[in-house]
Short mmCIF file of C-alpha atoms in Angstrom, two decimals:
data_model
loop_
_atom_site.label_atom_id
_atom_site.label_comp_id
_atom_site.label_asym_id
_atom_site.label_seq_id
_atom_site.Cartn_x
_atom_site.Cartn_y
_atom_site.Cartn_z
CA UNK A 1 -12.68 39.14 -99.87
CA UNK A 2 -10.27 37.02 -97.89
CA UNK A 3 -10.55 33.27 -98.80
CA UNK A 4 -10.77 31.24 -95.86
CA UNK A 5 -8.60 27.97 -95.78
CA UNK A 6 -10.15 24.54 -95.43
CA UNK A 7 -9.27 22.32 -92.36
CA UNK A 8 -10.59 19.12 -93.87
CA UNK A 9 -7.09 17.58 -93.67
CA UNK A 10 -6.65 18.27 -90.25
CA UNK A 11 -5.96 15.16 -87.93
CA UNK A 12 -8.04 16.23 -85.06
CA UNK A 13 -11.21 16.77 -87.28
CA UNK A 14 -10.90 13.18 -88.61
CA UNK A 15 -10.60 11.76 -85.05
CA UNK A 16 -13.33 8.69 -84.96
CA UNK A 17 -14.68 10.09 -81.58
CA UNK A 18 -15.32 13.35 -83.08
CA UNK A 19 -16.84 12.08 -86.18
CA UNK A 20 -19.14 9.91 -84.35
CA UNK A 21 -20.52 12.76 -82.25
CA UNK A 22 -20.90 14.99 -85.57
CA UNK A 23 -22.65 12.36 -87.15
CA UNK A 24 -24.98 11.61 -84.29
CA UNK A 25 -25.99 15.14 -84.01
CA UNK A 26 -26.50 15.67 -87.75
CA UNK A 27 -28.63 12.44 -87.87
CA UNK A 28 -31.15 14.02 -85.29
CA UNK A 29 -31.44 16.92 -87.51
CA UNK A 30 -29.19 19.43 -86.19
CA UNK A 31 -26.45 21.32 -87.47
CA UNK A 32 -22.95 21.16 -85.70
CA UNK A 33 -19.55 22.84 -86.19
CA UNK A 34 -16.24 22.78 -84.30
CA UNK A 35 -16.05 26.13 -82.39
CA UNK A 36 -13.45 28.61 -80.99
CA UNK A 37 -10.06 27.52 -80.02
CA UNK A 38 -9.55 24.34 -81.79
CA UNK A 39 -10.30 26.43 -85.19
CA UNK A 40 -8.12 29.21 -84.09
CA UNK A 41 -5.29 27.11 -83.14
CA UNK A 42 -5.33 25.22 -86.38
CA UNK A 43 -5.41 28.32 -88.51
CA UNK A 44 -2.35 29.73 -86.22
CA UNK A 45 -0.52 26.63 -86.90
CA UNK A 46 -0.74 25.80 -83.32
CA UNK A 47 -1.40 22.48 -81.37
CA UNK A 48 -5.18 21.46 -81.06
CA UNK A 49 -5.47 19.96 -77.82
CA UNK A 50 -9.33 20.55 -76.89
CA UNK A 51 -12.26 20.36 -79.35
CA UNK A 52 -15.41 22.11 -78.28
CA UNK A 53 -18.74 21.87 -80.30
CA UNK A 54 -21.56 24.25 -81.06
CA UNK A 55 -24.98 23.12 -82.38
CA UNK A 56 -28.42 24.36 -83.33
CA UNK A 57 -30.13 21.61 -81.15
CA UNK A 58 -31.15 22.45 -77.78
CA UNK A 59 -29.41 20.85 -74.61
CA UNK A 60 -32.42 18.63 -74.28
CA UNK A 61 -32.00 17.44 -77.93
CA UNK A 62 -28.32 17.04 -77.62
CA UNK A 63 -28.84 14.67 -74.37
CA UNK A 64 -31.74 12.69 -76.20
CA UNK A 65 -29.54 12.16 -79.48
CA UNK A 66 -26.58 11.23 -77.62
CA UNK A 67 -28.22 8.97 -75.12
CA UNK A 68 -29.92 7.10 -77.93
CA UNK A 69 -26.74 6.62 -79.73
CA UNK A 70 -25.16 5.12 -76.52
CA UNK A 71 -22.79 7.97 -75.81
CA UNK A 72 -21.76 8.92 -72.39
CA UNK A 73 -23.76 12.54 -71.52
CA UNK A 74 -23.13 14.69 -68.67
CA UNK A 75 -25.12 18.35 -68.25
CA UNK A 76 -21.92 19.85 -67.05
CA UNK A 77 -23.23 23.51 -67.87
CA UNK A 78 -26.66 22.96 -68.66
CA UNK A 79 -27.90 26.44 -67.53
CA UNK A 80 -25.70 27.73 -70.29
CA UNK A 81 -26.46 25.20 -72.84
CA UNK A 82 -23.47 22.89 -72.50
CA UNK A 83 -23.29 19.32 -72.36
CA UNK A 84 -20.45 17.16 -72.20
CA UNK A 85 -20.44 14.17 -74.59
CA UNK A 86 -18.14 11.23 -74.20
CA UNK A 87 -17.38 8.93 -77.31
CA UNK A 88 -14.69 6.24 -76.92
CA UNK A 89 -13.40 7.68 -73.67
CA UNK A 90 -12.94 11.49 -75.21
CA UNK A 91 -15.12 14.18 -73.87
CA UNK A 92 -16.37 16.85 -76.06
CA UNK A 93 -18.31 20.02 -74.78
CA UNK A 94 -21.35 20.47 -76.87
CA UNK A 95 -23.01 23.74 -76.58
CA UNK A 96 -26.18 25.18 -77.87
CA UNK A 97 -25.77 28.40 -79.87
CA UNK A 98 -26.93 31.31 -77.62
CA UNK A 99 -26.97 35.03 -77.14
CA UNK A 100 -26.82 36.92 -73.96
CA UNK A 101 -30.02 38.33 -72.34
CA UNK A 102 -28.60 39.81 -69.33
CA UNK A 103 -24.89 40.32 -68.02
CA UNK A 104 -23.55 41.80 -64.73
CA UNK A 105 -19.78 41.58 -65.48
CA UNK A 106 -19.49 38.10 -63.85
CA UNK A 107 -22.26 35.73 -65.17
CA UNK A 108 -24.67 35.92 -68.03
CA UNK A 109 -28.38 34.80 -68.59
CA UNK A 110 -28.37 33.20 -71.87
CA UNK A 111 -31.24 32.65 -74.73
CA UNK A 112 -30.68 29.72 -76.97
CA UNK A 113 -30.85 30.34 -80.66
CA UNK A 114 -29.98 28.84 -84.18
CA UNK A 115 -28.33 31.89 -85.37
CA UNK A 116 -24.71 31.38 -85.83
CA UNK A 117 -23.96 34.82 -86.45
CA UNK A 118 -25.44 35.82 -83.08
CA UNK A 119 -23.47 33.49 -81.34
CA UNK A 120 -20.28 34.44 -82.90
CA UNK A 121 -20.97 38.17 -81.91
CA UNK A 122 -21.24 37.30 -78.02
CA UNK A 123 -17.90 35.96 -78.32
CA UNK A 124 -14.97 37.63 -76.63
CA UNK A 125 -12.37 37.91 -79.57
CA UNK A 126 -12.37 37.80 -83.09
CA UNK A 127 -10.06 34.89 -83.41
CA UNK A 128 -12.50 32.71 -81.11
CA UNK A 129 -15.52 33.50 -83.05
CA UNK A 130 -14.51 31.14 -85.70
CA UNK A 131 -16.24 27.63 -86.66
CA UNK A 132 -15.73 24.92 -88.98
CA UNK A 133 -17.92 22.17 -90.03
CA UNK A 134 -17.48 18.26 -90.56
CA UNK A 135 -15.84 18.87 -94.10
CA UNK A 136 -13.56 21.39 -92.82
CA UNK A 137 -15.21 24.39 -93.94
CA UNK A 138 -14.34 27.68 -91.93
CA UNK A 139 -17.21 29.99 -90.97
CA UNK A 140 -15.80 33.62 -90.03
CA UNK A 141 -18.48 36.14 -88.92
CA UNK A 142 -16.26 38.80 -87.06
CA UNK A 143 -12.98 38.96 -89.62
CA UNK A 144 -11.22 36.80 -87.08
CA UNK A 145 -9.13 35.18 -89.56
CA UNK A 146 -7.79 38.75 -90.64
CA UNK A 147 -6.70 39.09 -86.98
CA UNK A 148 -5.14 35.63 -86.80
CA UNK A 149 -3.06 36.60 -89.86
CA UNK A 150 -1.98 39.86 -88.03
CA UNK A 151 -1.63 37.99 -84.77
CA UNK A 152 -3.91 40.85 -83.35
CA UNK A 153 -6.23 40.13 -80.24
CA UNK A 154 -9.23 42.12 -80.85
CA UNK A 155 -12.53 42.41 -79.13
CA UNK A 156 -15.65 41.26 -80.92
CA UNK A 157 -17.46 44.51 -81.56
CA UNK A 158 -17.41 47.13 -78.92
CA UNK A 159 -14.59 46.34 -76.50
CA UNK A 160 -16.33 48.20 -73.62
CA UNK A 161 -19.60 46.07 -74.15
CA UNK A 162 -17.59 42.97 -74.05
CA UNK A 163 -15.57 43.66 -71.04
CA UNK A 164 -18.89 44.90 -69.35
CA UNK A 165 -20.52 41.44 -70.05
CA UNK A 166 -17.61 39.85 -68.14
CA UNK A 167 -14.97 41.85 -66.43
CA UNK A 168 -12.74 38.89 -66.45
CA UNK A 169 -12.19 39.71 -70.24
CA UNK A 170 -9.82 42.29 -69.27
CA UNK A 171 -7.35 39.48 -68.04
CA UNK A 172 -8.06 37.31 -71.07
CA UNK A 173 -7.40 40.13 -73.44
CA UNK A 174 -3.55 40.27 -71.99
CA UNK A 175 -3.42 36.53 -71.60
CA UNK A 176 -4.36 36.14 -75.36
CA UNK A 177 -1.97 38.90 -76.31
CA UNK A 178 0.88 36.89 -74.37
CA UNK A 179 0.02 33.69 -75.97
CA UNK A 180 -0.96 34.65 -79.43
CA UNK A 181 -0.20 38.31 -80.17
CA UNK A 182 2.67 39.95 -81.91
CA UNK A 183 3.57 43.86 -81.61
CA UNK A 184 1.53 46.47 -79.80
CA UNK A 185 -1.86 45.37 -78.51
CA UNK A 186 -5.02 46.50 -80.00
CA UNK A 187 -5.36 50.29 -79.05
CA UNK A 188 -9.20 50.14 -78.55
CA UNK A 189 -9.18 46.92 -76.55
CA UNK A 190 -6.20 48.27 -74.35
CA UNK A 191 -8.06 51.61 -73.85
CA UNK A 192 -11.36 49.77 -72.79
CA UNK A 193 -9.34 47.57 -70.41
CA UNK A 194 -7.72 50.48 -68.76
CA UNK A 195 -11.00 52.13 -68.47
CA UNK A 196 -12.78 49.20 -66.84
CA UNK A 197 -9.70 48.03 -64.53
CA UNK A 198 -11.16 49.17 -61.26
CA UNK A 199 -13.79 46.34 -61.92
CA UNK A 200 -11.09 43.74 -61.46
CA UNK A 201 -11.43 44.18 -57.79
CA UNK A 202 -14.84 42.48 -57.90
CA UNK A 203 -13.51 39.13 -59.43
CA UNK A 204 -13.00 36.05 -57.53
CA UNK A 205 -9.53 35.12 -56.61
CA UNK A 206 -9.83 31.58 -58.12
CA UNK A 207 -10.90 33.15 -61.53
CA UNK A 208 -7.72 35.75 -61.20
CA UNK A 209 -5.27 32.98 -60.39
CA UNK A 210 -6.49 30.72 -63.38
CA UNK A 211 -6.21 33.61 -65.88
CA UNK A 212 -2.92 34.85 -64.53
CA UNK A 213 -1.29 31.59 -64.11
CA UNK A 214 -1.92 30.76 -67.81
CA UNK A 215 -0.75 34.35 -68.89
CA UNK A 216 2.48 33.69 -66.72
CA UNK A 217 3.21 30.53 -68.56
CA UNK A 218 2.79 32.19 -71.97
CA UNK A 219 5.82 33.08 -74.16
CA UNK A 220 5.16 36.80 -74.15
CA UNK A 221 4.40 36.64 -70.71
CA UNK A 222 7.03 39.35 -69.49
CA UNK A 223 6.39 42.08 -71.93
CA UNK A 224 2.77 41.84 -71.29
CA UNK A 225 3.16 41.97 -67.54
CA UNK A 226 5.20 45.11 -68.08
CA UNK A 227 2.65 46.44 -70.28
CA UNK A 228 0.02 45.56 -67.58
CA UNK A 229 2.05 47.47 -64.85
CA UNK A 230 2.41 50.46 -67.14
CA UNK A 231 -1.06 50.59 -67.89
CA UNK A 232 -2.13 50.50 -64.14
CA UNK A 233 -3.79 46.93 -64.35
CA UNK A 234 -1.33 44.76 -62.67
CA UNK A 235 -1.56 46.86 -59.31
CA UNK A 236 -5.20 45.97 -59.14
CA UNK A 237 -3.92 42.10 -58.98
CA UNK A 238 -1.16 42.34 -56.41
CA UNK A 239 1.76 44.49 -55.17
CA UNK A 240 4.23 43.61 -57.48
CA UNK A 241 8.32 44.00 -57.69
CA UNK A 242 9.63 45.21 -61.17
CA UNK A 243 12.39 42.64 -61.31
CA UNK A 244 11.85 42.40 -65.18
CA UNK A 245 15.36 41.34 -66.28
CA UNK A 246 15.26 38.14 -63.51
CA UNK A 247 11.78 37.29 -64.65
CA UNK A 248 12.85 37.30 -68.14
CA UNK A 249 15.32 34.75 -67.21
CA UNK A 250 13.00 32.27 -65.44
CA UNK A 251 11.36 29.46 -67.43
CA UNK A 252 7.71 29.67 -68.16
CA UNK A 253 6.78 28.31 -64.79
CA UNK A 254 3.85 30.54 -63.02
CA UNK A 255 4.92 29.47 -59.42
CA UNK A 256 8.60 30.62 -60.06
CA UNK A 257 7.49 33.78 -61.86
CA UNK A 258 4.93 34.58 -59.23
CA UNK A 259 7.85 34.20 -56.37
CA UNK A 260 9.85 36.95 -58.21
CA UNK A 261 6.87 39.24 -59.31
CA UNK A 262 5.07 39.49 -56.05
CA UNK A 263 6.44 41.90 -53.56
CA UNK A 264 5.05 39.56 -50.72
CA UNK A 265 5.08 35.91 -52.31
CA UNK A 266 3.81 34.41 -49.01
CA UNK A 267 0.45 36.71 -49.21
CA UNK A 268 -0.49 35.27 -52.53
CA UNK A 269 -1.55 31.88 -50.96
CA UNK A 270 -4.83 33.51 -49.75
CA UNK A 271 -4.79 36.73 -52.10
CA UNK A 272 -5.22 34.25 -55.48
CA UNK A 273 -6.33 31.27 -53.45
CA UNK A 274 -3.30 29.11 -54.29
CA UNK A 275 -3.24 25.46 -53.82
CA UNK A 276 -1.25 23.83 -50.93
CA UNK A 277 1.34 22.56 -53.32
CA UNK A 278 1.65 26.19 -54.89
CA UNK A 279 1.81 27.84 -51.58
CA UNK A 280 4.41 25.34 -50.21
CA UNK A 281 6.61 26.19 -53.30
CA UNK A 282 6.51 29.74 -52.48
CA UNK A 283 7.27 29.31 -48.85
CA UNK A 284 10.33 27.08 -49.78
CA UNK A 285 11.64 29.87 -52.15
CA UNK A 286 11.10 32.75 -49.55
CA UNK A 287 12.43 30.78 -46.47
CA UNK A 288 15.21 28.36 -47.58
CA UNK A 289 18.66 29.40 -48.75
CA UNK A 290 19.39 28.94 -52.40
CA UNK A 291 22.30 26.52 -53.25
CA UNK A 292 25.10 28.35 -55.40
CA UNK A 293 27.92 27.09 -57.44
CA UNK A 294 31.10 26.52 -55.12
CA UNK A 295 29.35 24.30 -52.56
CA UNK A 296 31.46 21.01 -52.28
CA UNK A 297 29.72 18.21 -53.84
CA UNK A 298 28.69 16.42 -50.31
CA UNK A 299 27.31 19.92 -49.08
CA UNK A 300 25.14 19.88 -52.29
CA UNK A 301 23.88 16.38 -51.54
CA UNK A 302 23.00 17.26 -47.80
CA UNK A 303 21.23 20.57 -48.94
CA UNK A 304 19.53 18.46 -51.63
CA UNK A 305 18.60 15.79 -49.03
CA UNK A 306 17.14 18.38 -46.71
CA UNK A 307 15.00 20.34 -49.21
CA UNK A 308 14.00 17.89 -51.64
CA UNK A 309 14.16 18.19 -55.52
CA UNK A 310 11.56 20.71 -56.25
CA UNK A 311 12.71 23.18 -53.92
CA UNK A 312 16.20 22.59 -55.05
CA UNK A 313 15.14 23.38 -58.58
CA UNK A 314 13.07 26.22 -57.93
CA UNK A 315 15.82 27.85 -55.54
CA UNK A 316 18.71 27.07 -58.12
CA UNK A 317 16.69 28.56 -61.08
CA UNK A 318 15.80 31.72 -59.07
CA UNK A 319 19.47 31.99 -57.85
CA UNK A 320 20.73 31.54 -61.51
CA UNK A 321 18.44 34.07 -62.93
CA UNK A 322 19.43 36.66 -60.16
CA UNK A 323 23.15 36.25 -60.49
CA UNK A 324 23.18 37.32 -64.05
CA UNK A 325 25.19 34.44 -65.08
CA UNK A 326 24.85 33.19 -68.89
CA UNK A 327 22.06 31.12 -69.79
CA UNK A 328 24.40 28.42 -70.66
CA UNK A 329 26.96 28.57 -67.49
CA UNK A 330 28.22 25.37 -67.10
CA UNK A 331 28.52 25.68 -62.88
CA UNK A 332 24.90 26.66 -62.74
CA UNK A 333 23.81 23.88 -65.22
CA UNK A 334 25.72 21.27 -63.11
CA UNK A 335 23.79 22.59 -59.82
CA UNK A 336 20.52 22.50 -61.52
CA UNK A 337 21.02 18.91 -62.72
CA UNK A 338 22.27 17.30 -59.41
CA UNK A 339 18.60 15.81 -58.90
CA UNK A 340 19.12 13.99 -62.28
CA UNK A 341 22.61 12.63 -61.14
CA UNK A 342 21.84 11.57 -57.54
CA UNK A 343 18.80 10.67 -55.55
CA UNK A 344 19.00 11.10 -52.23
CA UNK A 345 18.29 7.65 -50.10
CA UNK A 346 15.57 7.18 -47.51
CA UNK A 347 16.92 7.60 -43.94
CA UNK A 348 16.75 3.78 -43.13
CA UNK A 349 15.72 4.12 -39.26
CA UNK A 350 12.60 5.17 -37.63
CA UNK A 351 11.15 5.93 -34.26
CA UNK A 352 10.07 2.18 -33.98
CA UNK A 353 13.52 1.01 -34.12
CA UNK A 354 14.47 2.99 -31.09
CA UNK A 355 11.54 1.94 -29.20
CA UNK A 356 12.40 -1.74 -30.15
CA UNK A 357 15.97 -0.93 -28.78
CA UNK A 358 14.49 -0.01 -25.29
CA UNK A 359 14.36 3.68 -25.56
CA UNK A 360 11.50 5.29 -23.64
CA UNK A 361 8.71 7.01 -25.75
CA UNK A 362 8.93 10.95 -25.61
CA UNK A 363 10.89 13.70 -27.26
CA UNK A 364 14.16 11.85 -26.67
CA UNK A 365 13.19 9.66 -29.56
CA UNK A 366 12.77 12.43 -31.91
CA UNK A 367 16.22 14.10 -30.82
CA UNK A 368 18.09 10.72 -31.02
CA UNK A 369 16.73 10.33 -34.74
CA UNK A 370 17.94 14.04 -35.59
CA UNK A 371 21.34 13.28 -34.12
CA UNK A 372 21.81 10.03 -35.95
CA UNK A 373 20.56 11.37 -39.11
CA UNK A 374 23.04 14.18 -38.83
CA UNK A 375 25.80 11.82 -38.53
CA UNK A 376 24.35 9.67 -41.47
CA UNK A 377 24.29 12.75 -43.58
CA UNK A 378 27.91 13.88 -42.65
CA UNK A 379 29.03 10.28 -43.46
CA UNK A 380 27.79 10.98 -46.96
CA UNK A 381 24.60 8.57 -46.53
CA UNK A 382 26.88 5.74 -46.80
CA UNK A 383 25.97 3.83 -43.42
CA UNK A 384 23.33 1.32 -43.73
CA UNK A 385 20.48 0.33 -41.31
CA UNK A 386 22.47 -2.09 -39.44
CA UNK A 387 25.48 0.33 -38.93
CA UNK A 388 23.12 3.04 -37.62
CA UNK A 389 21.56 0.69 -35.29
CA UNK A 390 24.75 -0.27 -33.76
CA UNK A 391 25.81 3.23 -33.41
CA UNK A 392 22.67 3.77 -31.29
CA UNK A 393 23.44 0.64 -29.10
#
């Protein structure tokens, strides 16, 4: 039998806000443990950035206990047993132990329980079905620690059943493999994902985008995306281009990677319900001309002023990746670093200035401003406000 390590010395477990909530629930007569990701990451030597709790108390009891203790309480997921408790400005999700009564592949009807094993066996992956108590003792009901040691992402119980409960778990399987896995994926899990792949067509765009952006930011994103393409999974999510070598040369930025992966990047705004900022970045990448080494310094500054530092960085990184130049190529490094060395000044003249000089309102104002700004850029951004106004006069 494998001896489970203790997490008693973990700094996050000793955080005063967390200790406060653990003590409040215990004093109310409930058993409470840290659940899922925090335990997984701690056992894998990964950073713990979010701590979720599971308890035998009902949501109403959690609310009563924490309210009586003067803690902030928000019923953020009350239908599924989740209450967010705030201690010393730190929020913690506290969820009552549960098991699924009914599922339809997108959402579940749950029933509360006090059975820790039942709660563990409804979770998606073995490495997520781990708990630790206030003393740091780890509880493992699905051999998750063995899979953590092998860095193997494996479904709890039947992969087909876990996927049928929530088809988003297909994408989570690949996302977790890209983030935590090593070697070939679990064969049974992969087979079940391939079998259920057509069900991805029924998922909301928002859920797909959330999972895929996390996947594309992971260290193992590129080999995992190739695996998904070969297994027939990726085609259910987007029409894609197989520029794998270019993708491998990009930093782990989901928008940059999507710009190269998608055959039609501009269509992804609606397909995945991207934010306006994400869609704008894709539009700039597609529609603007990428700067390249060889441009004169003045030309570089003009282009940077016109497109802005975000588009400059995106286009230089993609151009560098497509060029095949070495990762430490000094010319591309110099180009990428321009926004750090030089910040484009703000054009110091506005339409109000032209009106004050007596110009009539209308399209002529905009045309005059454009001509003046062109001269200002051609003068390497040196002329100040008064010189520009004098030129207008």
